[in-house]
mmCIF file of C-alpha atoms and ligand atoms in Angstrom:
data_model
loop_
_atom_site.group_PDB
_atom_site.id
_atom_site.type_symbol
_atom_site.label_atom_id
_atom_site.label_comp_id
_atom_site.label_asym_id
_atom_site.label_seq_id
_atom_site.Cartn_x
_atom_site.Cartn_y
_atom_site.Cartn_z
ATOM 1 C CA MET R 598 -4.131 -8.710 1.577
ATOM 2 C CA ASP R 599 -0.800 -8.438 -0.242
ATOM 3 C CA SER R 600 1.312 -5.302 -0.317
ATOM 4 C CA LYS R 601 0.059 -4.084 -3.712
ATOM 5 C CA GLN R 602 -3.565 -4.515 -2.640
ATOM 6 C CA HIS R 603 -2.881 -2.740 0.645
ATOM 7 C CA TRP R 604 -1.347 0.313 -1.023
ATOM 8 C CA GLU R 605 -3.870 0.500 -3.832
ATOM 9 C CA SER R 606 -6.701 0.407 -1.315
ATOM 10 C CA VAL R 607 -5.011 3.201 0.706
ATOM 11 C CA TYR R 608 -4.746 5.400 -2.383
ATOM 12 C CA GLY R 609 -8.256 4.381 -3.421
ATOM 13 C CA ALA R 610 -9.705 5.530 -0.097
ATOM 14 C CA LYS R 611 -7.895 8.856 0.353
ATOM 15 C CA SER R 612 -6.805 11.680 -1.902
ATOM 16 C CA PRO R 613 -3.034 12.273 -2.207
ATOM 17 C CA THR R 614 -3.327 15.378 0.003
ATOM 18 C CA GLU R 615 -5.016 13.443 2.833
ATOM 19 C CA VAL R 616 -2.460 10.682 3.390
ATOM 20 C CA SER R 617 -0.293 11.175 6.491
ATOM 21 C CA TRP R 618 2.963 11.412 4.505
ATOM 22 C CA PHE R 619 1.706 14.210 2.197
ATOM 23 C CA GLN R 620 4.040 17.143 1.680
ATOM 24 C CA ARG R 621 2.955 20.191 -0.307
ATOM 25 C CA GLU R 622 6.581 20.389 -1.335
ATOM 26 C CA ALA R 623 9.259 17.780 -0.580
ATOM 27 C CA THR R 624 11.572 20.610 0.476
ATOM 28 C CA LEU R 625 14.338 18.668 2.204
ATOM 29 C CA SER R 626 14.499 15.912 -0.436
ATOM 30 C CA LEU R 627 14.630 18.533 -3.138
ATOM 31 C CA ARG R 628 17.407 20.449 -1.421
ATOM 32 C CA LEU R 629 19.496 17.291 -0.997
ATOM 33 C CA ILE R 630 18.979 16.214 -4.612
ATOM 34 C CA ARG R 631 19.957 19.642 -5.909
ATOM 35 C CA GLU R 632 23.104 19.597 -3.786
ATOM 36 C CA ILE R 633 24.329 16.156 -4.829
ATOM 37 C CA ALA R 634 23.097 16.225 -8.431
ATOM 38 C CA PRO R 635 23.158 19.774 -9.793
ATOM 39 C CA ASN R 636 23.403 18.416 -13.345
ATOM 40 C CA ARG R 637 19.865 18.378 -14.767
ATOM 41 C CA SER R 638 20.565 15.264 -16.808
ATOM 42 C CA ALA R 639 21.249 13.181 -13.667
ATOM 43 C CA ALA R 640 19.137 10.010 -13.567
ATOM 44 C CA ILE R 641 16.942 10.289 -10.484
ATOM 45 C CA LEU R 642 14.783 7.460 -9.156
ATOM 46 C CA ASP R 643 12.053 8.157 -6.596
ATOM 47 C CA VAL R 644 11.432 4.753 -5.028
ATOM 48 C CA GLY R 645 7.926 4.381 -3.640
ATOM 49 C CA GLY R 646 7.254 7.891 -4.879
ATOM 50 C CA GLY R 647 3.518 7.246 -4.918
ATOM 51 C CA ALA R 648 1.660 10.485 -5.565
ATOM 52 C CA SER R 649 4.447 12.618 -4.042
ATOM 53 C CA THR R 650 4.925 16.125 -5.421
ATOM 54 C CA LEU R 651 8.711 15.599 -5.575
ATOM 55 C CA VAL R 652 8.432 14.702 -9.254
ATOM 56 C CA ASP R 653 6.566 17.960 -10.003
ATOM 57 C CA SER R 654 9.394 19.965 -8.455
ATOM 58 C CA LEU R 655 12.069 18.003 -10.302
ATOM 59 C CA VAL R 656 10.305 18.474 -13.635
ATOM 60 C CA SER R 657 9.882 22.203 -12.906
ATOM 61 C CA LEU R 658 13.633 22.412 -12.302
ATOM 62 C CA ASP R 659 14.212 20.753 -15.718
ATOM 63 C CA TYR R 660 15.557 17.433 -14.448
ATOM 64 C CA SER R 661 15.174 15.401 -17.605
ATOM 65 C CA ALA R 662 15.749 11.783 -16.471
ATOM 66 C CA VAL R 663 13.333 11.195 -13.601
ATOM 67 C CA THR R 664 11.785 7.794 -12.831
ATOM 68 C CA VAL R 665 9.005 7.275 -10.286
ATOM 69 C CA LEU R 666 8.511 3.694 -9.141
ATOM 70 C CA ASP R 667 5.682 2.538 -6.906
ATOM 71 C CA ILE R 668 3.863 -0.692 -6.156
ATOM 72 C CA ALA R 669 0.512 1.149 -6.326
ATOM 73 C CA ALA R 670 -0.436 1.909 -9.929
ATOM 74 C CA ASN R 671 -3.280 4.192 -8.801
ATOM 75 C CA ALA R 672 -0.830 6.406 -6.861
ATOM 76 C CA LEU R 673 1.235 6.867 -10.020
ATOM 77 C CA ALA R 674 -1.943 7.606 -11.984
ATOM 78 C CA ALA R 675 -2.803 10.380 -9.502
ATOM 79 C CA ALA R 676 0.648 11.953 -9.947
ATOM 80 C CA GLN R 677 0.358 11.658 -13.726
ATOM 81 C CA ALA R 678 -3.063 13.327 -13.727
ATOM 82 C CA ARG R 679 -1.728 16.198 -11.607
ATOM 83 C CA LEU R 680 1.262 16.705 -13.933
ATOM 84 C CA GLY R 681 -0.877 16.610 -17.086
ATOM 85 C CA THR R 682 1.187 16.839 -20.281
ATOM 86 C CA ARG R 683 4.387 17.149 -18.213
ATOM 87 C CA ALA R 684 3.935 13.506 -17.126
ATOM 88 C CA ALA R 685 5.127 12.370 -20.556
ATOM 89 C CA GLY R 686 8.673 13.445 -19.720
ATOM 90 C CA VAL R 687 8.857 11.126 -16.700
ATOM 91 C CA ARG R 688 9.390 7.349 -16.624
ATOM 92 C CA TRP R 689 6.736 5.597 -14.520
ATOM 93 C CA MET R 690 7.132 2.079 -13.158
ATOM 94 C CA ALA R 691 4.345 0.254 -11.311
ATOM 95 C CA ASP R 692 6.407 -2.407 -9.571
ATOM 96 C CA ASP R 693 7.756 -3.746 -6.290
ATOM 97 C CA VAL R 694 11.161 -2.203 -5.574
ATOM 98 C CA LEU R 695 12.447 -5.585 -4.384
ATOM 99 C CA HIS R 696 11.900 -7.174 -7.799
ATOM 100 C CA ALA R 697 11.798 -4.288 -10.283
ATOM 101 C CA GLY R 698 13.853 -4.863 -13.412
ATOM 102 C CA LEU R 699 15.620 -1.526 -13.374
ATOM 103 C CA PRO R 700 18.663 -1.570 -15.659
ATOM 104 C CA ASP R 701 22.076 -2.120 -14.062
ATOM 105 C CA ARG R 702 24.062 1.028 -13.245
ATOM 106 C CA SER R 703 21.362 3.316 -14.579
ATOM 107 C CA ILE R 704 20.670 5.652 -11.645
ATOM 108 C CA ASP R 705 22.652 8.578 -10.233
ATOM 109 C CA VAL R 706 20.346 9.367 -7.305
ATOM 110 C CA TRP R 707 18.219 6.765 -5.519
ATOM 111 C CA HIS R 708 15.656 8.581 -3.346
ATOM 112 C CA ASP R 709 13.402 6.786 -0.881
ATOM 113 C CA ARG R 710 11.201 8.569 1.633
ATOM 114 C CA ALA R 711 9.208 6.224 3.856
ATOM 115 C CA VAL R 712 9.529 2.927 1.977
ATOM 116 C CA PHE R 713 12.585 1.135 3.386
ATOM 117 C CA HIS R 714 11.148 1.343 6.902
ATOM 118 C CA PHE R 715 8.343 -1.071 5.894
ATOM 119 C CA LEU R 716 10.856 -3.858 5.297
ATOM 120 C CA LEU R 717 10.717 -5.904 8.478
ATOM 121 C CA SER R 718 12.640 -9.009 7.478
ATOM 122 C CA GLU R 719 16.385 -9.296 7.106
ATOM 123 C CA GLU R 720 15.793 -11.011 3.750
ATOM 124 C CA ASP R 721 13.743 -8.115 2.320
ATOM 125 C CA ARG R 722 16.248 -5.548 3.515
ATOM 126 C CA ARG R 723 19.048 -7.545 1.894
ATOM 127 C CA SER R 724 17.116 -7.716 -1.395
ATOM 128 C CA TYR R 725 16.563 -3.965 -1.264
ATOM 129 C CA VAL R 726 20.249 -3.223 -0.703
ATOM 130 C CA GLU R 727 21.150 -5.634 -3.536
ATOM 131 C CA GLN R 728 18.866 -3.652 -5.845
ATOM 132 C CA VAL R 729 20.562 -0.411 -4.810
ATOM 133 C CA ARG R 730 24.010 -1.915 -5.388
ATOM 134 C CA ARG R 731 22.997 -3.194 -8.836
ATOM 135 C CA VAL R 732 21.117 -0.145 -10.082
ATOM 136 C CA VAL R 733 23.037 2.853 -8.718
ATOM 137 C CA ARG R 734 26.031 4.010 -10.708
ATOM 138 C CA ARG R 735 29.486 4.069 -9.223
ATOM 139 C CA HIS R 736 29.834 7.355 -7.295
ATOM 140 C CA GLY R 737 26.088 7.825 -7.410
ATOM 141 C CA HIS R 738 24.096 8.726 -4.302
ATOM 142 C CA VAL R 739 21.398 7.278 -2.102
ATOM 143 C CA ILE R 740 18.972 9.387 -0.067
ATOM 144 C CA LEU R 741 17.071 7.341 2.500
ATOM 145 C CA ALA R 742 14.402 8.756 4.798
ATOM 146 C CA THR R 743 12.774 6.525 7.402
ATOM 147 C CA PHE R 744 10.969 7.144 10.649
ATOM 148 C CA ALA R 745 13.541 8.175 13.256
ATOM 149 C CA GLU R 746 14.409 6.090 16.311
ATOM 150 C CA ASP R 747 11.806 8.073 18.271
ATOM 151 C CA GLY R 748 9.352 8.356 15.389
ATOM 152 C CA PRO R 749 6.007 6.538 15.025
ATOM 153 C CA THR R 750 5.912 2.748 15.229
ATOM 154 C CA ARG R 751 3.333 2.419 12.441
ATOM 155 C CA CYS R 752 2.707 4.035 9.083
ATOM 156 C CA SER R 753 -0.406 3.589 6.979
ATOM 157 C CA GLY R 754 -1.629 0.921 9.422
ATOM 158 C CA LEU R 755 1.542 -1.165 9.017
ATOM 159 C CA PRO R 756 4.357 -1.709 11.527
ATOM 160 C CA VAL R 757 7.685 -0.104 10.637
ATOM 161 C CA GLU R 758 11.330 -0.314 11.640
ATOM 162 C CA ARG R 759 12.728 2.909 13.089
ATOM 163 C CA TYR R 760 16.315 3.999 12.575
ATOM 164 C CA ASP R 761 18.988 6.280 13.898
ATOM 165 C CA ALA R 762 21.719 7.276 11.460
ATOM 166 C CA GLN R 763 24.172 4.583 12.480
ATOM 167 C CA ARG R 764 21.659 1.761 12.281
ATOM 168 C CA LEU R 765 20.314 2.948 8.940
ATOM 169 C CA HIS R 766 23.806 3.269 7.503
ATOM 170 C CA SER R 767 24.779 -0.161 8.812
ATOM 171 C CA GLN R 768 22.024 -1.752 6.701
ATOM 172 C CA PHE R 769 23.941 -0.625 3.617
ATOM 173 C CA GLY R 770 27.556 -1.176 4.590
ATOM 174 C CA ASP R 771 30.909 0.463 4.051
ATOM 175 C CA GLU R 772 30.648 0.885 0.308
ATOM 176 C CA PHE R 773 28.027 3.507 1.077
ATOM 177 C CA ARG R 774 29.840 6.514 2.524
ATOM 178 C CA LEU R 775 27.653 8.524 4.855
ATOM 179 C CA LEU R 776 27.840 12.172 3.769
ATOM 180 C CA THR R 777 25.008 13.820 5.668
ATOM 181 C CA THR R 778 22.389 12.862 8.174
ATOM 182 C CA LEU R 779 19.450 14.997 9.266
ATOM 183 C CA ARG R 780 16.290 14.773 11.311
ATOM 184 C CA GLU R 781 13.069 16.323 10.129
ATOM 185 C CA GLU R 782 9.762 16.788 11.860
ATOM 186 C CA HIS R 783 6.962 16.155 9.407
ATOM 187 C CA ARG R 784 3.543 17.675 10.100
ATOM 188 C CA THR R 785 0.800 15.394 8.852
ATOM 189 C CA PRO R 786 -2.305 16.868 7.173
ATOM 190 C CA SER R 787 -4.269 16.136 10.367
ATOM 191 C CA GLY R 788 -1.744 18.107 12.475
ATOM 192 C CA GLY R 789 0.274 15.189 13.898
ATOM 193 C CA SER R 790 4.050 15.124 14.209
ATOM 194 C CA GLN R 791 6.338 12.452 12.738
ATOM 195 C CA LEU R 792 10.104 12.425 13.171
ATOM 196 C CA PHE R 793 12.105 11.305 10.165
ATOM 197 C CA ARG R 794 15.767 10.379 9.806
ATOM 198 C CA TYR R 795 17.460 11.233 6.506
ATOM 199 C CA CYS R 796 20.792 9.770 5.407
ATOM 200 C CA VAL R 797 22.674 10.728 2.264
ATOM 201 C CA CYS R 798 25.355 8.276 1.114
ATOM 202 C CA ALA R 799 27.785 8.181 -1.766
ATOM 203 C CA PHE R 800 28.132 4.770 -3.393
ATOM 204 C CA ASP R 801 31.845 3.982 -3.720
ATOM 205 C CA PRO R 802 32.090 0.263 -4.478
ATOM 206 C CA VAL R 803 35.529 -1.229 -3.918
ATOM 207 C CA SER R 804 35.198 -3.943 -6.530
ATOM 208 C CA ALA R 805 36.199 -2.886 -10.047
ATOM 209 C CA ALA R 806 33.312 -4.924 -11.447
ATOM 210 C CA ALA R 807 30.763 -2.866 -9.535
HETATM 211 C C1 SAM B 63 4.455 6.174 3.185
HETATM 212 S S1 SAM B 63 4.291 6.219 1.472
HETATM 213 C C2 SAM B 63 5.509 7.415 0.982
HETATM 214 C C3 SAM B 63 5.266 7.984 -0.405
HETATM 215 C C4 SAM B 63 6.330 8.978 -0.883
HETATM 216 N N1 SAM B 63 7.646 8.406 -0.889
HETATM 217 C C5 SAM B 63 6.314 10.237 -0.086
HETATM 218 O O1 SAM B 63 7.266 10.498 0.662
HETATM 219 O O2 SAM B 63 5.333 10.984 -0.209
HETATM 220 C C6 SAM B 63 5.027 4.669 0.971
HETATM 221 C C7 SAM B 63 4.956 4.455 -0.515
HETATM 222 O O3 SAM B 63 5.724 3.303 -0.841
HETATM 223 C C8 SAM B 63 5.008 2.499 -1.747
HETATM 224 N N2 SAM B 63 5.521 1.130 -1.548
HETATM 225 C C9 SAM B 63 5.379 0.358 -0.440
HETATM 226 N N3 SAM B 63 6.037 -0.807 -0.590
HETATM 227 C C10 SAM B 63 6.616 -0.757 -1.824
HETATM 228 C C11 SAM B 63 7.426 -1.659 -2.562
HETATM 229 N N4 SAM B 63 7.784 -2.847 -2.064
HETATM 230 N N5 SAM B 63 7.838 -1.287 -3.798
HETATM 231 C C12 SAM B 63 7.480 -0.092 -4.314
HETATM 232 N N6 SAM B 63 6.710 0.804 -3.665
HETATM 233 C C13 SAM B 63 6.295 0.480 -2.431
HETATM 234 C C14 SAM B 63 3.555 2.714 -1.382
HETATM 235 O O4 SAM B 63 2.663 2.409 -2.418
HETATM 236 C C15 SAM B 63 3.557 4.203 -1.028
HETATM 237 O O5 SAM B 63 3.333 5.003 -2.156
#
């Protein structure tokens, strides 16, 4: 089963409120986005947003340039149905983040909760970071949330990489300046506990061409 089939079958089998990563409100992500991008016209990309309620909160706060990208088209459809007419103000992309044709230098805030940690090969992680470097604007920001070093070893039936702040930051390199790092305990809908590591970086490329 390829990745798209895996994720579409997950979202086909469970409602968005039953999946282990469900948050009634993405409180920490929202707080970080509001801090680094108070301007409501900031271009915000939720990578692997799935059926997350983060987009609902952003739309409610009048963020006007929000994109949600996910490999599972049915997850995006669930978010669209929940938003109703408000979905029209959001850009939706059903695509693989490693290959998505997002325009160069088009994003102010790249947000990823629980997607990067699925990338197990060096090659995939490099492709991901290349996408970030191409798509995020100079002096834009990246918010990455993965399972913490002592978090679960699997997510949605798949093995994951776990990170502490230093290791997560080192995947991105010096042009990404680490501003904040936080741990969060996530309570799953079934009452389990999952430790997450969040890192917020500013993208300050040294090359003038970047
Ligand atoms: C654990 S869920 C997290 C969903 C959401 N970010 C949240 O915090 O509620 C991982 C999400 O990443 C998506 N995904 C996995 N691999 C992906 C890829 N290569 N490109 C885009 N989306 C991907 C899945 O479909 C799923 O919606």
